[in-house]
mmCIF file of N, CA and C in Angstrom:
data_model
loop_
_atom_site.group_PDB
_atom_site.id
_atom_site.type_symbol
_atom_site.label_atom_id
_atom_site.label_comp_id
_atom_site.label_asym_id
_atom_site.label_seq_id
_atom_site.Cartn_x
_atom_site.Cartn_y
_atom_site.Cartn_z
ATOM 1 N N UNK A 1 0.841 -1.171 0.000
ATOM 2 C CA UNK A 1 0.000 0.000 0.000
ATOM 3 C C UNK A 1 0.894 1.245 0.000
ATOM 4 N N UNK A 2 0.785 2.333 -0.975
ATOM 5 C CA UNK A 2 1.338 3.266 -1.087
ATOM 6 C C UNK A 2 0.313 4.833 -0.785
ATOM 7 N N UNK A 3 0.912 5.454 -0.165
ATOM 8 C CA UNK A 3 0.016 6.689 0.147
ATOM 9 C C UNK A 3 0.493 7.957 0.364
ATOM 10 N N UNK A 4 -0.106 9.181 -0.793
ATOM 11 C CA UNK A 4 1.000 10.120 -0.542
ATOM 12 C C UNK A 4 0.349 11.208 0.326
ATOM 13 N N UNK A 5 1.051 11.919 1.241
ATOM 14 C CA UNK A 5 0.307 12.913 1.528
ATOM 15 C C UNK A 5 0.659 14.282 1.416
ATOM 16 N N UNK A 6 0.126 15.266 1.290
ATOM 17 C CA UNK A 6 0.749 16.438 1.431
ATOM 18 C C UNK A 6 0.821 17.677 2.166
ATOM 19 N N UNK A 7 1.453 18.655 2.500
ATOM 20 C CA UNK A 7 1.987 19.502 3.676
ATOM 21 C C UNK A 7 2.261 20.868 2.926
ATOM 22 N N UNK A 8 2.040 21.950 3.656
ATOM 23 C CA UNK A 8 2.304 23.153 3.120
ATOM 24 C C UNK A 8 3.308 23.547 4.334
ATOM 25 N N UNK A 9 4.720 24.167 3.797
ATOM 26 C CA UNK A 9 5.502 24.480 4.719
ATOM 27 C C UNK A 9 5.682 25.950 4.852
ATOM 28 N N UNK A 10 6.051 26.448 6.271
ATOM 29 C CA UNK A 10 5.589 27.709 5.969
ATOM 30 C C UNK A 10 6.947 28.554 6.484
ATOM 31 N N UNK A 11 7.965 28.363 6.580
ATOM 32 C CA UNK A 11 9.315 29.086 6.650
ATOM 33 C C UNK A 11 10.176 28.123 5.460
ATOM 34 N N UNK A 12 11.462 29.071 5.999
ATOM 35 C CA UNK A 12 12.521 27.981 4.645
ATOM 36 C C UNK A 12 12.667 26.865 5.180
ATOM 37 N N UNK A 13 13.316 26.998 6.329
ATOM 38 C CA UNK A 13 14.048 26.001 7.391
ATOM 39 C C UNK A 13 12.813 25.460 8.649
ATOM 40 N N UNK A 14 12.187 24.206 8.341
ATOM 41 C CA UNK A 14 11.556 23.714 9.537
ATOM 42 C C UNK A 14 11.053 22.676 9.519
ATOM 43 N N UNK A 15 11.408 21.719 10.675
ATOM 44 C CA UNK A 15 11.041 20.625 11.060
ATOM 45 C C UNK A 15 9.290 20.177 11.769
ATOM 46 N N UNK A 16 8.867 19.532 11.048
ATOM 47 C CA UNK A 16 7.155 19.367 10.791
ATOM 48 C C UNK A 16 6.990 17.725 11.560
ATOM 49 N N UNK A 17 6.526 17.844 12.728
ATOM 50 C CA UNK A 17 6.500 15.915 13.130
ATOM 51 C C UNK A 17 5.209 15.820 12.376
ATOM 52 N N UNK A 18 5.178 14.283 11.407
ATOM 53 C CA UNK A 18 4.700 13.757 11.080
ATOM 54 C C UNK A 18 3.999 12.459 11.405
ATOM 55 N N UNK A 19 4.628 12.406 12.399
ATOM 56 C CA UNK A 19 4.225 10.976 13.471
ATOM 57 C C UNK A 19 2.879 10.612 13.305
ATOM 58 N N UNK A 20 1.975 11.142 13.995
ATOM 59 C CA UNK A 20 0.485 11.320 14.099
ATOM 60 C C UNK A 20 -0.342 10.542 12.765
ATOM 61 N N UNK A 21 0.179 11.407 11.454
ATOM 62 C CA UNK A 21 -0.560 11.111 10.339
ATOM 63 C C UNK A 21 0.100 9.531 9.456
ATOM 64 N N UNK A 22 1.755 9.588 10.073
ATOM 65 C CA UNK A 22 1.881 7.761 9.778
ATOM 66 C C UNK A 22 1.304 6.781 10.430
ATOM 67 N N UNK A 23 1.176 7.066 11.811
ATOM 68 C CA UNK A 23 0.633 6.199 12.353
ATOM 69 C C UNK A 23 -0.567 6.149 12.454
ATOM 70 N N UNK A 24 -1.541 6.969 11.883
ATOM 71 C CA UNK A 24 -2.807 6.883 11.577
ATOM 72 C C UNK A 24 -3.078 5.946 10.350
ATOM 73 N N UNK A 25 -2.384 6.006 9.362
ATOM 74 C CA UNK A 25 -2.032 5.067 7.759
ATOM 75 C C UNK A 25 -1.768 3.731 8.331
ATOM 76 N N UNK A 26 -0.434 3.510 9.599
ATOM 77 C CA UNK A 26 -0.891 2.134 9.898
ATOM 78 C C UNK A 26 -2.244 1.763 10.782
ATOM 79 N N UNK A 27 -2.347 2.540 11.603
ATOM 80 C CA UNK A 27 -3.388 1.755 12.074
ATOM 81 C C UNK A 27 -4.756 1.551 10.831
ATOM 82 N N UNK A 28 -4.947 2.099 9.751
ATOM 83 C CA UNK A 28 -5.626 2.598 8.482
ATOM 84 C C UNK A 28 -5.744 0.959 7.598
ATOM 85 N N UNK A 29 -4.675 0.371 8.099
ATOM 86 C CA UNK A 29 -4.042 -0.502 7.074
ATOM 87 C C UNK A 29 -4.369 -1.977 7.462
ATOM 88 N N UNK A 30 -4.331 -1.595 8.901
ATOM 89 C CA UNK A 30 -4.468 -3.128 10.193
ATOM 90 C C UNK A 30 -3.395 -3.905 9.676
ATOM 91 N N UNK A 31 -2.080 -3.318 10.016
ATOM 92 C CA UNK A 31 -0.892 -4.051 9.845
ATOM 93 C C UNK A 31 -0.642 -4.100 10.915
ATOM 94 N N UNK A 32 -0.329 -5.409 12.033
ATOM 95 C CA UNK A 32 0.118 -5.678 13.191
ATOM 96 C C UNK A 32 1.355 -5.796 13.678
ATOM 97 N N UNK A 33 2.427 -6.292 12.554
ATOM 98 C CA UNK A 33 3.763 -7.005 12.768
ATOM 99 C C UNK A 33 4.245 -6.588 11.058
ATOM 100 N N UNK A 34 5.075 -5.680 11.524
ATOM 101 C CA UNK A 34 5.898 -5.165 9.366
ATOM 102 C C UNK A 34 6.671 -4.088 9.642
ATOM 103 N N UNK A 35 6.633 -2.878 8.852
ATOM 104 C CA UNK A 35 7.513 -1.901 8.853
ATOM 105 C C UNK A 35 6.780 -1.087 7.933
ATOM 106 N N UNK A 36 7.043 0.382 8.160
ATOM 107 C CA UNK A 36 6.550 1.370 7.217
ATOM 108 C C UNK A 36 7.704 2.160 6.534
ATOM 109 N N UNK A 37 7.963 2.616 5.279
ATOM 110 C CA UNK A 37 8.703 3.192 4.720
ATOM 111 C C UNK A 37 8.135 4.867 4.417
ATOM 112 N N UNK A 38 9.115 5.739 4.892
ATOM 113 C CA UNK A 38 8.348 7.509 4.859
ATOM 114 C C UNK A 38 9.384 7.660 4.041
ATOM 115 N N UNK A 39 9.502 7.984 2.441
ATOM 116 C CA UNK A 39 9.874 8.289 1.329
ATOM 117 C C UNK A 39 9.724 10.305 1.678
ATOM 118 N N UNK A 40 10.303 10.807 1.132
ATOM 119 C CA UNK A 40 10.291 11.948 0.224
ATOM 120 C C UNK A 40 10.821 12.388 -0.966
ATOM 121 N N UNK A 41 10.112 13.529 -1.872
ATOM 122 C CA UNK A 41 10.896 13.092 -3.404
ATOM 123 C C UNK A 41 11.150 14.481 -3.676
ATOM 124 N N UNK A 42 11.533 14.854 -2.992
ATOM 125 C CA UNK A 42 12.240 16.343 -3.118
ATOM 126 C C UNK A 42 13.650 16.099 -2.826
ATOM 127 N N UNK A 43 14.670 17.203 -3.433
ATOM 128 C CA UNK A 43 15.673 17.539 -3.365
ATOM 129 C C UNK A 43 16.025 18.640 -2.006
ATOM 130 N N UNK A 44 15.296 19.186 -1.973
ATOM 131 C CA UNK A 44 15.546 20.181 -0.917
ATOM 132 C C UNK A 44 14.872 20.102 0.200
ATOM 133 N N UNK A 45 14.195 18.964 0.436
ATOM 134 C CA UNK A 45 13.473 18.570 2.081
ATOM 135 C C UNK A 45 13.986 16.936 2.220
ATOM 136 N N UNK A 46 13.648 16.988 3.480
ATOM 137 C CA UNK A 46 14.552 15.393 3.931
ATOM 138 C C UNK A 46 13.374 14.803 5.113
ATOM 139 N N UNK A 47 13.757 13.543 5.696
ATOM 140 C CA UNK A 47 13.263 12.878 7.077
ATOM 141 C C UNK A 47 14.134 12.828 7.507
ATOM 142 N N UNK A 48 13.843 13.198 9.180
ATOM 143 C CA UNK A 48 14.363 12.351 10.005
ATOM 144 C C UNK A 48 13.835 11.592 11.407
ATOM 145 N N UNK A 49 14.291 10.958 12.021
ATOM 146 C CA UNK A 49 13.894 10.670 13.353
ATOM 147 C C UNK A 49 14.309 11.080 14.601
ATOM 148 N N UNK A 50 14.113 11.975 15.273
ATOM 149 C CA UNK A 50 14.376 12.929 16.283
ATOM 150 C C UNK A 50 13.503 13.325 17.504
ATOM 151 N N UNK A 51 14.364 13.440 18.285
ATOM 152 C CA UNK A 51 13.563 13.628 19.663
ATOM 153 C C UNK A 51 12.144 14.763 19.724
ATOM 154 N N UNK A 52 11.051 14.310 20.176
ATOM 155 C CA UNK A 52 10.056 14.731 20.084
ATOM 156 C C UNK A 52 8.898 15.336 21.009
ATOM 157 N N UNK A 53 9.673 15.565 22.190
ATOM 158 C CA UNK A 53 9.845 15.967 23.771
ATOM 159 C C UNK A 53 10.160 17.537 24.058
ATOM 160 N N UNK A 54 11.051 17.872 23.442
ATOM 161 C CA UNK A 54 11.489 19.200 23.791
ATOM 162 C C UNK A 54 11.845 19.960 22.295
ATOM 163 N N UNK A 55 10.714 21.241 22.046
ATOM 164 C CA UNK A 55 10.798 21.578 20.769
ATOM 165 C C UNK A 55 12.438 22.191 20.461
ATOM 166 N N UNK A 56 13.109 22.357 21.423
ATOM 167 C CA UNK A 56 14.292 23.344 21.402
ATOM 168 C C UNK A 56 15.036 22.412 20.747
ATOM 169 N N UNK A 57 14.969 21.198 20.661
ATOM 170 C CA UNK A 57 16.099 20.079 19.961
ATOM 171 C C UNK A 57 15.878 20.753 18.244
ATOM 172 N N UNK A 58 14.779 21.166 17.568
ATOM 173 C CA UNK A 58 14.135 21.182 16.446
ATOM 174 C C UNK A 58 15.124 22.382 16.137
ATOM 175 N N UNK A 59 15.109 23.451 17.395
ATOM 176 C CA UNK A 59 15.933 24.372 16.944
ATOM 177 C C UNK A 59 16.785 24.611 16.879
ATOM 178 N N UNK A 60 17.355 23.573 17.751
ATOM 179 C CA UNK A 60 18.714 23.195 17.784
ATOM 180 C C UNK A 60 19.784 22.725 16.381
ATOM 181 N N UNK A 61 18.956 21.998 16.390
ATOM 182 C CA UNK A 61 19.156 21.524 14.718
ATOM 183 C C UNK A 61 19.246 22.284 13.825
ATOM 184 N N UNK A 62 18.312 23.124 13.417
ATOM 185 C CA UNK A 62 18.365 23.882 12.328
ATOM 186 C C UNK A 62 19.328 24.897 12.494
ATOM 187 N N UNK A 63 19.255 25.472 13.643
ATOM 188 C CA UNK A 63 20.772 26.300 13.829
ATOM 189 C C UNK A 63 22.359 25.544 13.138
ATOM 190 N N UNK A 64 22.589 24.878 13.528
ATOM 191 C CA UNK A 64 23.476 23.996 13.381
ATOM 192 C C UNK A 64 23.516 23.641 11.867
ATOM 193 N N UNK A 65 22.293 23.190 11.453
ATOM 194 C CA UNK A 65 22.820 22.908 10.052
ATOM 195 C C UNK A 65 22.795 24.363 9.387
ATOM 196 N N UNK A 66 22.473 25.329 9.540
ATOM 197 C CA UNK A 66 22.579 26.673 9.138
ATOM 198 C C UNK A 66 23.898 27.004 9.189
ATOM 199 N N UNK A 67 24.631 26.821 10.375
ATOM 200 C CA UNK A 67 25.753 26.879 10.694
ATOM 201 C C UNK A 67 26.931 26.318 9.630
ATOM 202 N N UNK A 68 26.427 25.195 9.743
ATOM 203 C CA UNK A 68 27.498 24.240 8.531
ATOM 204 C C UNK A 68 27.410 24.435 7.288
ATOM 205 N N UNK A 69 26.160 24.686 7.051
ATOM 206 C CA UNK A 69 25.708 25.067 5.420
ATOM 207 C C UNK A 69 24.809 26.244 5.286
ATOM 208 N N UNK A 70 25.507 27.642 5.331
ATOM 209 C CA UNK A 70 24.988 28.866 5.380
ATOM 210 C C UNK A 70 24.151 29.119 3.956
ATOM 211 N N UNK A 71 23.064 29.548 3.996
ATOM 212 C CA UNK A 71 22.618 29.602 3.107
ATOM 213 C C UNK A 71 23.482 30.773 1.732
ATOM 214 N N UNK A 72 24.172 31.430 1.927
ATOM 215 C CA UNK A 72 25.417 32.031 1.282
ATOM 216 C C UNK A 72 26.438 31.414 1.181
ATOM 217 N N UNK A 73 27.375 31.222 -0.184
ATOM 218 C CA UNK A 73 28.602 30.782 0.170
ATOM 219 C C UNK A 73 28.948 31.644 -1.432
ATOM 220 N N UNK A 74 30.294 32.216 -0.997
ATOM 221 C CA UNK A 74 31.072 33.226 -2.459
ATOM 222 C C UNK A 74 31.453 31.380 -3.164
ATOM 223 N N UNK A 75 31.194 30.799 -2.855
ATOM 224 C CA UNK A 75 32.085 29.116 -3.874
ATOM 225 C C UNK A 75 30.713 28.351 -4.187
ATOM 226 N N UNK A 76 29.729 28.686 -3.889
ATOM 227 C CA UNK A 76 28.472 28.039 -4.324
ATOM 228 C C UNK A 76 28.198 28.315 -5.717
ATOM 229 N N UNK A 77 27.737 27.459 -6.648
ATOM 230 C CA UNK A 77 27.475 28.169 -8.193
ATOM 231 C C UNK A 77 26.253 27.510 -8.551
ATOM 232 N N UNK A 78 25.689 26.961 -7.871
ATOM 233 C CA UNK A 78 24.304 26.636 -8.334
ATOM 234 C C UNK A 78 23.091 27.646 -8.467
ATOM 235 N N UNK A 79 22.706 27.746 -9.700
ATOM 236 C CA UNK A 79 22.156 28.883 -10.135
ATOM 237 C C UNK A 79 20.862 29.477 -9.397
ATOM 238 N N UNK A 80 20.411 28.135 -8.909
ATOM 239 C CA UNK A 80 18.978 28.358 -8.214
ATOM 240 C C UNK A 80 18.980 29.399 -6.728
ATOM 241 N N UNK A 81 20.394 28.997 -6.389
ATOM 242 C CA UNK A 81 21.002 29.744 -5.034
ATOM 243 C C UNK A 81 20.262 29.217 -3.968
ATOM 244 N N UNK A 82 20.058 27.715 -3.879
ATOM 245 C CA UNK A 82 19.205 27.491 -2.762
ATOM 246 C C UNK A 82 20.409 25.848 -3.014
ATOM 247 N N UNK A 83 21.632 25.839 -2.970
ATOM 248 C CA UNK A 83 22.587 25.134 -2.428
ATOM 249 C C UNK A 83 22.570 24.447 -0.978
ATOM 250 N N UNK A 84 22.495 25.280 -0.053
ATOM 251 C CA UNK A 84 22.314 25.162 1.197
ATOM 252 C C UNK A 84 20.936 23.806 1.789
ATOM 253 N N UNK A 85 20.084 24.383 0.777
ATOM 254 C CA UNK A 85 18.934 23.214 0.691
ATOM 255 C C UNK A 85 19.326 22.168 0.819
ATOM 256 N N UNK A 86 19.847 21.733 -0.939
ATOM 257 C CA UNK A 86 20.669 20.431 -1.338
ATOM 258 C C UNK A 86 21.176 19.753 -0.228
ATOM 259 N N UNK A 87 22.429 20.644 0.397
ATOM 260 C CA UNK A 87 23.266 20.080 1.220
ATOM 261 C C UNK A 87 22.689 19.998 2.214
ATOM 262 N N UNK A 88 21.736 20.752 2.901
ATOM 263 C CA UNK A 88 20.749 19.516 4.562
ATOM 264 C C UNK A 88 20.008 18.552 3.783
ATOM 265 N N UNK A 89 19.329 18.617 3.043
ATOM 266 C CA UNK A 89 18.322 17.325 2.717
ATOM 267 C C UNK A 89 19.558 16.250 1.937
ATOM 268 N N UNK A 90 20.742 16.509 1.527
ATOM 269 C CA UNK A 90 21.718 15.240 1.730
ATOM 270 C C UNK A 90 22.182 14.749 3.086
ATOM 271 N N UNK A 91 22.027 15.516 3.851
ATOM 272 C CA UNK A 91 22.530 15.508 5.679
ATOM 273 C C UNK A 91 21.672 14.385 6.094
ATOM 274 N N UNK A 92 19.958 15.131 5.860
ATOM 275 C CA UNK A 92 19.102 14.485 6.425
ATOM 276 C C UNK A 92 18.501 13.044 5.879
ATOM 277 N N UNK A 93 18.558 12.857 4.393
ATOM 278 C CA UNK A 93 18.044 11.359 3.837
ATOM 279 C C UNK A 93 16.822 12.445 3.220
ATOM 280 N N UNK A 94 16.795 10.664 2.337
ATOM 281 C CA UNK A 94 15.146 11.069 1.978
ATOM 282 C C UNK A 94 14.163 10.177 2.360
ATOM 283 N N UNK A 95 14.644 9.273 2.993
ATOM 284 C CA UNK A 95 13.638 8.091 3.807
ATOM 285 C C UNK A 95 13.329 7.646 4.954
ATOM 286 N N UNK A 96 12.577 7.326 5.884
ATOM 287 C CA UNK A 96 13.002 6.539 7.246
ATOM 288 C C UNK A 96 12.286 5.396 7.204
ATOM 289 N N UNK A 97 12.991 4.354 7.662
ATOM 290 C CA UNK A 97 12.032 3.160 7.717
ATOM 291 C C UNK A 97 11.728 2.564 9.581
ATOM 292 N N UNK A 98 10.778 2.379 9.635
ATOM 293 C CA UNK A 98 10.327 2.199 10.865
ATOM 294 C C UNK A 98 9.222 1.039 11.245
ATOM 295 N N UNK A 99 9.911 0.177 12.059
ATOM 296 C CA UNK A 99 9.428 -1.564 12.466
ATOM 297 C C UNK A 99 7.609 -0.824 13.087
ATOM 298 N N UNK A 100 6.995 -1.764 13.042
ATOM 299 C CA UNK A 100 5.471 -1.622 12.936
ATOM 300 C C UNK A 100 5.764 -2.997 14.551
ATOM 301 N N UNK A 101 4.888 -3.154 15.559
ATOM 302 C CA UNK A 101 4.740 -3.881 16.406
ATOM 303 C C UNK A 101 3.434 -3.993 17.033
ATOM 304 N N UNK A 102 2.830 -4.630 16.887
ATOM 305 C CA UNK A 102 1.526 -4.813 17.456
ATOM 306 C C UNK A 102 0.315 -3.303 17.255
ATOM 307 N N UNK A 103 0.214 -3.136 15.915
ATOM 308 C CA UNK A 103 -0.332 -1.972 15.184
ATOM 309 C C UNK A 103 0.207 -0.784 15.458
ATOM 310 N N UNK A 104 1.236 -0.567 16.546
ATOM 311 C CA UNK A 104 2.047 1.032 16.613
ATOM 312 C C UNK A 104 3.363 1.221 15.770
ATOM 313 N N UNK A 105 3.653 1.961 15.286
ATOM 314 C CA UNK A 105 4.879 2.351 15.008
ATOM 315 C C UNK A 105 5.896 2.154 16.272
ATOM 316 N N UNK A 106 7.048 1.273 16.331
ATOM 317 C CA UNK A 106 8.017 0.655 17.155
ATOM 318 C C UNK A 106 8.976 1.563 17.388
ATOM 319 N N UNK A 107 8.795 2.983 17.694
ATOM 320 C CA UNK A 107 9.725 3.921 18.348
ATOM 321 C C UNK A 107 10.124 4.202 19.222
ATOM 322 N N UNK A 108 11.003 5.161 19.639
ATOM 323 C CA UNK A 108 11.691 5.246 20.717
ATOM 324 C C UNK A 108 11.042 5.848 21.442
ATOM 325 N N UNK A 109 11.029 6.063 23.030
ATOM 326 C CA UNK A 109 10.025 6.706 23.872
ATOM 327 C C UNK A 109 9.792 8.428 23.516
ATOM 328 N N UNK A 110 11.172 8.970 23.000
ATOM 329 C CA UNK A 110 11.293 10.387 22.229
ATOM 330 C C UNK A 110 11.185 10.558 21.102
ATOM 331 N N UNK A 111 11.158 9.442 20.397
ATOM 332 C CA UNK A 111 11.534 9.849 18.850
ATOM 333 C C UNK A 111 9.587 10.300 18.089
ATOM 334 N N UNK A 112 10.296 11.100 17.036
ATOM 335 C CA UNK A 112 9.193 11.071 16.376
ATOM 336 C C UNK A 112 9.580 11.217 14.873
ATOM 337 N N UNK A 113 8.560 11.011 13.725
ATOM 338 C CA UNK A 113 9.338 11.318 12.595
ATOM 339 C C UNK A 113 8.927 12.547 11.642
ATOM 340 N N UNK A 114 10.100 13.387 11.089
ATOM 341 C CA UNK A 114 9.808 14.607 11.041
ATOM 342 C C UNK A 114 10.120 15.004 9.607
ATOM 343 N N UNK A 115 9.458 15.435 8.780
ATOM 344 C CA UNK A 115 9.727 16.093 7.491
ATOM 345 C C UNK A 115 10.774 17.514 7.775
ATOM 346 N N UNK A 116 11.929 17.442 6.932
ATOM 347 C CA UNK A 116 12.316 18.747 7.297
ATOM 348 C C UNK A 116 12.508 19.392 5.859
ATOM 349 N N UNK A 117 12.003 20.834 5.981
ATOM 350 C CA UNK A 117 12.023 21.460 5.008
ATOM 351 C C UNK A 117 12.840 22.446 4.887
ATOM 352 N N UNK A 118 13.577 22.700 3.695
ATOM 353 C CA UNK A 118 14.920 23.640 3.579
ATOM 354 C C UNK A 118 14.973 24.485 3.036
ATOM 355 N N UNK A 119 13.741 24.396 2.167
ATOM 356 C CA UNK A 119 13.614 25.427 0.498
ATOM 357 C C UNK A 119 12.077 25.833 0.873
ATOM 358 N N UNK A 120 11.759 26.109 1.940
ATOM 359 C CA UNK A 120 10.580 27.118 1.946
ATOM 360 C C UNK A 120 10.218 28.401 2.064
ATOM 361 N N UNK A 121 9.154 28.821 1.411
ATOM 362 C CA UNK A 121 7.272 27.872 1.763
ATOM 363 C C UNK A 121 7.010 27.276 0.754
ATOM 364 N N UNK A 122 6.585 26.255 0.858
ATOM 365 C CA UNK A 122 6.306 25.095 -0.578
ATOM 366 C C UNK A 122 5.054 24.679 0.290
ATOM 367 N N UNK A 123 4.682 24.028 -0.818
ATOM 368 C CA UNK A 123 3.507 22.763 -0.650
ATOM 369 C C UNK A 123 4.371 21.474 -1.228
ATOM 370 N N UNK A 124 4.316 20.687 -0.438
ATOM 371 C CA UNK A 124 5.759 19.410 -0.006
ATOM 372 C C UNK A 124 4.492 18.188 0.020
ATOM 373 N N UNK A 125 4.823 16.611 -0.463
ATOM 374 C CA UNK A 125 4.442 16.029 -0.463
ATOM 375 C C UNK A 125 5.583 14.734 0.179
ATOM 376 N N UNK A 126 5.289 13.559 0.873
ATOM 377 C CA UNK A 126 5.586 12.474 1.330
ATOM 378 C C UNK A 126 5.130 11.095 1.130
ATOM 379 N N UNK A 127 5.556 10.032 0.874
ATOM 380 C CA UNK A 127 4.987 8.684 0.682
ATOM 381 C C UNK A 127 5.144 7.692 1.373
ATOM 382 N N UNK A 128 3.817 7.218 1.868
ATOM 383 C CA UNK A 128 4.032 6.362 2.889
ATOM 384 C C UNK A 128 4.122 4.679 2.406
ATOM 385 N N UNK A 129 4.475 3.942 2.522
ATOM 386 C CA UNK A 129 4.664 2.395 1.982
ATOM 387 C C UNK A 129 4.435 1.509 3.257
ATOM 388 N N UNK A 130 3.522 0.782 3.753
ATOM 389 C CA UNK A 130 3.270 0.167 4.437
ATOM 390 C C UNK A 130 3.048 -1.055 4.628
ATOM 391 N N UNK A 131 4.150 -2.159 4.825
ATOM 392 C CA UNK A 131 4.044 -3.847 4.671
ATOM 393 C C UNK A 131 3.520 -4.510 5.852
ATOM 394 N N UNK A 132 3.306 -5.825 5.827
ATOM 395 C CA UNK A 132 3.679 -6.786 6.813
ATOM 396 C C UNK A 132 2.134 -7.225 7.451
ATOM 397 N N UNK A 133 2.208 -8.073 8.418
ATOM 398 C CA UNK A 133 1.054 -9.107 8.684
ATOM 399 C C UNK A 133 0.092 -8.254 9.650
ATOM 400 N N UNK A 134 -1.457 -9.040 8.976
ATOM 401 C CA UNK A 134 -2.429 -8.110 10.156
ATOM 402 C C UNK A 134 -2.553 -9.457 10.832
#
């Protein structure tokens, strides 16, 4: 089962938990025992899995990759000038895959999973892939 959904992002730089609406698709699915795959097909947004407890980690992050990959660089030549993008959503992936256990998503007591967006405000889409035994 494949399912896409979509998100309107509303800064350049920001991390969106998505948790809620995957694990609504599995329980959607009555998959008991499998794994779900969270695809994205953008170049300039990524997943990840990150603590989901204290929003300051979110900002933490994005500082940091701001830091490493300033959205300016005099050696950047990509015409679009949104380089900086590229290089977090290579940081971040474009997938997470995550074990399914007795109809919940099998995460960590903090984790949650988060679309991050680099090149906004867009309207951003995600795909969910959902296997395994009901």
């Amino acid at each position: 089962m494949l399912v896409t959904e979509t998100l309107r992002t509303l800064r350049r730089d920001e991390m969106i938990d998505i948790t809620r609406q995957v694990q609504s698709h599995v329980q959607a699915a009555g998959i008991q025992s499998g794994e779900v795959l969270v695809y994205c097909p953008h170049t300039t947004a990524g997943l990840t899995i990150q603590e989901n407890a204290d929003p300051d980690v979110k900002h933490d992050i994005l500082l940091r990759l701001d830091e490493v990959y300033p959205w300016e660089h005099p050696r950047y030549r990509h015409a679009e000038g949104n380089t900086a993008a590229h290089l977090k959503a290579l940081t971040t992936g474009t997938s997470q895959l995550v074990p399914i256990e007795g109809g919940r998503l099998a995460l960590g007591r903090w984790q949650g999973i988060y679309f991050c967006e680099f090149d906004g405000s867009r309207s951003r889409e995600y795909r969910i892939r959902i296997t395994g035994d009901r």
